Amino acid sequence: MAFVTTTYRRNIDAILRGSQPQIGLADFNLVLCTEDVTKTKPDPEVYELALKRLGLSANECLAIEDSETSLAAAKSAGIPTLATPGAFTAEQDFSNADWVYPSVAAFIDSGEVQFLS
């Protein structure tokens, strides 16, 4: 599992501090942010770097995104994408997403995809 974003590392640290004990840095095999790339989303560079570092092909992954810009980056990298629009992005265009659900939990509950451990 990777945390792939083009926000700043200090923001990732704050998000993960606020998410504990449910999830923390140790839950991720890779964390990439704007300091790791030269171009930000919607450019796919951060996703392409993640695929390379993880040694995975795009079709072995699932990106979970909540904005049109981030969706564009994931799709440009060829990664199947679940869009979970939030209060600030609900009016954006998610028609390019493979799936659109209000939350990851709703997606899992839908049974549309089988997850392997």
PDB file of C-alpha atoms in Angstrom:
ATOM      1  CA  MET A   1       0.000   0.000   0.000  1.00  0.00           C
ATOM      2  CA  ALA A   2       1.353   3.410  -0.943  1.00  0.00           C
ATOM      3  CA  PHE A   3       0.495   6.990  -0.055  1.00  0.00           C
ATOM      4  CA  VAL A   4       0.981   8.854  -3.341  1.00  0.00           C
ATOM      5  CA  THR A   5       0.325  12.573  -3.338  1.00  0.00           C
ATOM      6  CA  THR A   6       1.745  15.867  -4.512  1.00  0.00           C
ATOM      7  CA  THR A   7       1.136  17.684  -1.288  1.00  0.00           C
ATOM      8  CA  TYR A   8       4.035  18.466   1.055  1.00  0.00           C
ATOM      9  CA  ARG A   9       5.522  15.885   3.412  1.00  0.00           C
ATOM     10  CA  ARG A  10       4.535  18.009   6.432  1.00  0.00           C
ATOM     11  CA  ASN A  11       0.895  17.669   5.337  1.00  0.00           C
ATOM     12  CA  ILE A  12       1.248  13.891   5.062  1.00  0.00           C
ATOM     13  CA  ASP A  13       2.729  13.807   8.556  1.00  0.00           C
ATOM     14  CA  ALA A  14      -0.235  15.817   9.882  1.00  0.00           C
ATOM     15  CA  ILE A  15      -2.775  13.581   8.103  1.00  0.00           C
ATOM     16  CA  LEU A  16      -1.185  10.434   9.473  1.00  0.00           C
ATOM     17  CA  ARG A  17      -0.910  11.867  13.008  1.00  0.00           C
ATOM     18  CA  GLY A  18      -4.621  12.662  12.840  1.00  0.00           C
ATOM     19  CA  SER A  19      -5.445   9.183  11.545  1.00  0.00           C
ATOM     20  CA  GLN A  20      -3.802   7.241  14.360  1.00  0.00           C
ATOM     21  CA  PRO A  21      -4.341   4.684  15.752  1.00  0.00           C
ATOM     22  CA  GLN A  22      -6.385   3.440  12.753  1.00  0.00           C
ATOM     23  CA  ILE A  23      -3.599   4.067  10.235  1.00  0.00           C
ATOM     24  CA  GLY A  24      -0.041   5.327  10.385  1.00  0.00           C
ATOM     25  CA  LEU A  25       3.190   5.574   8.445  1.00  0.00           C
ATOM     26  CA  ALA A  26       4.067   1.928   9.163  1.00  0.00           C
ATOM     27  CA  ASP A  27       0.965   0.849   7.195  1.00  0.00           C
ATOM     28  CA  PHE A  28       2.506   2.039   3.919  1.00  0.00           C
ATOM     29  CA  ASN A  29       5.185   0.346   1.832  1.00  0.00           C
ATOM     30  CA  LEU A  30       5.906   3.662   0.134  1.00  0.00           C
ATOM     31  CA  VAL A  31       5.139   7.338   0.706  1.00  0.00           C
ATOM     32  CA  LEU A  32       5.720   9.817  -2.114  1.00  0.00           C
ATOM     33  CA  CYS A  33       5.011  13.534  -2.127  1.00  0.00           C
ATOM     34  CA  THR A  34       5.764  16.722  -4.021  1.00  0.00           C
ATOM     35  CA  GLU A  35       9.353  16.755  -2.768  1.00  0.00           C
ATOM     36  CA  ASP A  36       9.949  13.465  -4.631  1.00  0.00           C
ATOM     37  CA  VAL A  37       8.927  14.668  -8.121  1.00  0.00           C
ATOM     38  CA  THR A  38       9.422  17.603 -10.465  1.00  0.00           C
ATOM     39  CA  LYS A  39       5.809  17.806 -11.693  1.00  0.00           C
ATOM     40  CA  THR A  40       2.620  17.759  -9.657  1.00  0.00           C
ATOM     41  CA  LYS A  41      -0.739  16.229 -10.411  1.00  0.00           C
ATOM     42  CA  PRO A  42      -2.422  16.114 -12.917  1.00  0.00           C
ATOM     43  CA  ASP A  43       0.944  15.000 -14.316  1.00  0.00           C
ATOM     44  CA  PRO A  44       1.323  11.234 -13.713  1.00  0.00           C
ATOM     45  CA  GLU A  45       4.992  11.461 -12.600  1.00  0.00           C
ATOM     46  CA  VAL A  46       4.312  10.664  -8.941  1.00  0.00           C
ATOM     47  CA  TYR A  47       2.268   7.584  -9.870  1.00  0.00           C
ATOM     48  CA  GLU A  48       4.849   6.420 -12.394  1.00  0.00           C
ATOM     49  CA  LEU A  49       7.556   6.725  -9.726  1.00  0.00           C
ATOM     50  CA  ALA A  50       5.411   4.748  -7.278  1.00  0.00           C
ATOM     51  CA  LEU A  51       4.908   1.945  -9.799  1.00  0.00           C
ATOM     52  CA  LYS A  52       8.639   1.815 -10.484  1.00  0.00           C
ATOM     53  CA  ARG A  53       9.621   1.779  -6.798  1.00  0.00           C
ATOM     54  CA  LEU A  54       7.004  -0.822  -5.913  1.00  0.00           C
ATOM     55  CA  GLY A  55       7.880  -2.972  -8.919  1.00  0.00           C
ATOM     56  CA  LEU A  56       4.241  -3.169  -9.965  1.00  0.00           C
ATOM     57  CA  SER A  57       2.378  -2.648 -13.207  1.00  0.00           C
ATOM     58  CA  ALA A  58      -0.520  -0.221 -13.307  1.00  0.00           C
ATOM     59  CA  ASN A  59      -3.093  -3.010 -13.611  1.00  0.00           C
ATOM     60  CA  GLU A  60      -1.862  -4.523 -10.323  1.00  0.00           C
ATOM     61  CA  CYS A  61      -2.897  -1.377  -8.450  1.00  0.00           C
ATOM     62  CA  LEU A  62      -5.916   0.645  -7.462  1.00  0.00           C
ATOM     63  CA  ALA A  63      -5.720   4.400  -6.990  1.00  0.00           C
ATOM     64  CA  ILE A  64      -8.231   6.020  -4.654  1.00  0.00           C
ATOM     65  CA  GLU A  65      -8.710   9.683  -5.445  1.00  0.00           C
ATOM     66  CA  ASP A  66     -11.028  12.458  -4.353  1.00  0.00           C
ATOM     67  CA  SER A  67     -10.358  15.177  -6.936  1.00  0.00           C
ATOM     68  CA  GLU A  68     -10.551  15.528 -10.700  1.00  0.00           C
ATOM     69  CA  THR A  69      -6.876  16.543 -10.876  1.00  0.00           C
ATOM     70  CA  SER A  70      -5.686  13.491  -8.960  1.00  0.00           C
ATOM     71  CA  LEU A  71      -7.988  11.218 -10.948  1.00  0.00           C
ATOM     72  CA  ALA A  72      -6.410  12.539 -14.154  1.00  0.00           C
ATOM     73  CA  ALA A  73      -2.916  11.746 -12.839  1.00  0.00           C
ATOM     74  CA  ALA A  74      -3.796   8.177 -11.885  1.00  0.00           C
ATOM     75  CA  LYS A  75      -5.599   7.490 -15.149  1.00  0.00           C
ATOM     76  CA  SER A  76      -2.706   8.975 -17.161  1.00  0.00           C
ATOM     77  CA  ALA A  77      -0.449   6.453 -15.425  1.00  0.00           C
ATOM     78  CA  GLY A  78      -2.883   3.705 -16.498  1.00  0.00           C
ATOM     79  CA  ILE A  79      -3.998   2.854 -12.968  1.00  0.00           C
ATOM     80  CA  PRO A  80      -7.607   1.736 -12.363  1.00  0.00           C
ATOM     81  CA  THR A  81      -9.150   4.389 -10.157  1.00  0.00           C
ATOM     82  CA  LEU A  82     -11.854   4.631  -7.532  1.00  0.00           C
ATOM     83  CA  ALA A  83     -13.167   8.164  -7.104  1.00  0.00           C
ATOM     84  CA  THR A  84     -14.534   9.130  -3.704  1.00  0.00           C
ATOM     85  CA  PRO A  85     -15.672  12.738  -4.115  1.00  0.00           C
ATOM     86  CA  GLY A  86     -15.819  14.753  -0.932  1.00  0.00           C
ATOM     87  CA  ALA A  87     -17.600  17.921   0.137  1.00  0.00           C
ATOM     88  CA  PHE A  88     -15.080  20.138  -1.675  1.00  0.00           C
ATOM     89  CA  THR A  89     -14.912  18.084  -4.887  1.00  0.00           C
ATOM     90  CA  ALA A  90     -18.434  16.704  -5.341  1.00  0.00           C
ATOM     91  CA  GLU A  91     -19.135  18.986  -8.315  1.00  0.00           C
ATOM     92  CA  GLN A  92     -15.997  17.942 -10.221  1.00  0.00           C
ATOM     93  CA  ASP A  93     -16.026  15.616 -13.233  1.00  0.00           C
ATOM     94  CA  PHE A  94     -15.344  11.995 -12.231  1.00  0.00           C
ATOM     95  CA  SER A  95     -16.656  10.420 -15.438  1.00  0.00           C
ATOM     96  CA  ASN A  96     -13.167   9.077 -16.248  1.00  0.00           C
ATOM     97  CA  ALA A  97     -13.055   7.019 -13.018  1.00  0.00           C
ATOM     98  CA  ASP A  98     -13.459   3.264 -13.146  1.00  0.00           C
ATOM     99  CA  TRP A  99     -15.719   3.450 -10.084  1.00  0.00           C
ATOM    100  CA  VAL A 100     -17.340   6.325  -8.197  1.00  0.00           C
ATOM    101  CA  TYR A 101     -18.501   5.729  -4.621  1.00  0.00           C
ATOM    102  CA  PRO A 102     -19.063   8.031  -1.656  1.00  0.00           C
ATOM    103  CA  SER A 103     -16.437   6.131   0.357  1.00  0.00           C
ATOM    104  CA  VAL A 104     -13.983   3.258   0.198  1.00  0.00           C
ATOM    105  CA  ALA A 105     -16.245   1.321   2.570  1.00  0.00           C
ATOM    106  CA  ALA A 106     -19.186   1.682   0.160  1.00  0.00           C
ATOM    107  CA  PHE A 107     -16.975   0.415  -2.673  1.00  0.00           C
ATOM    108  CA  ILE A 108     -15.865  -2.629  -0.673  1.00  0.00           C
ATOM    109  CA  ASP A 109     -19.440  -3.331   0.412  1.00  0.00           C
ATOM    110  CA  SER A 110     -20.581  -3.196  -3.235  1.00  0.00           C
ATOM    111  CA  GLY A 111     -18.746  -6.417  -4.024  1.00  0.00           C
ATOM    112  CA  GLU A 112     -17.674  -5.055  -7.435  1.00  0.00           C
ATOM    113  CA  VAL A 113     -14.029  -5.957  -6.822  1.00  0.00           C
ATOM    114  CA  GLN A 114     -12.458  -8.868  -5.007  1.00  0.00           C
ATOM    115  CA  PHE A 115      -9.418  -7.864  -2.953  1.00  0.00           C
ATOM    116  CA  LEU A 116      -6.505 -10.221  -2.517  1.00  0.00           C
ATOM    117  CA  SER A 117      -4.336 -10.082   0.555  1.00  0.00           C
TER     118      SER A 117
END
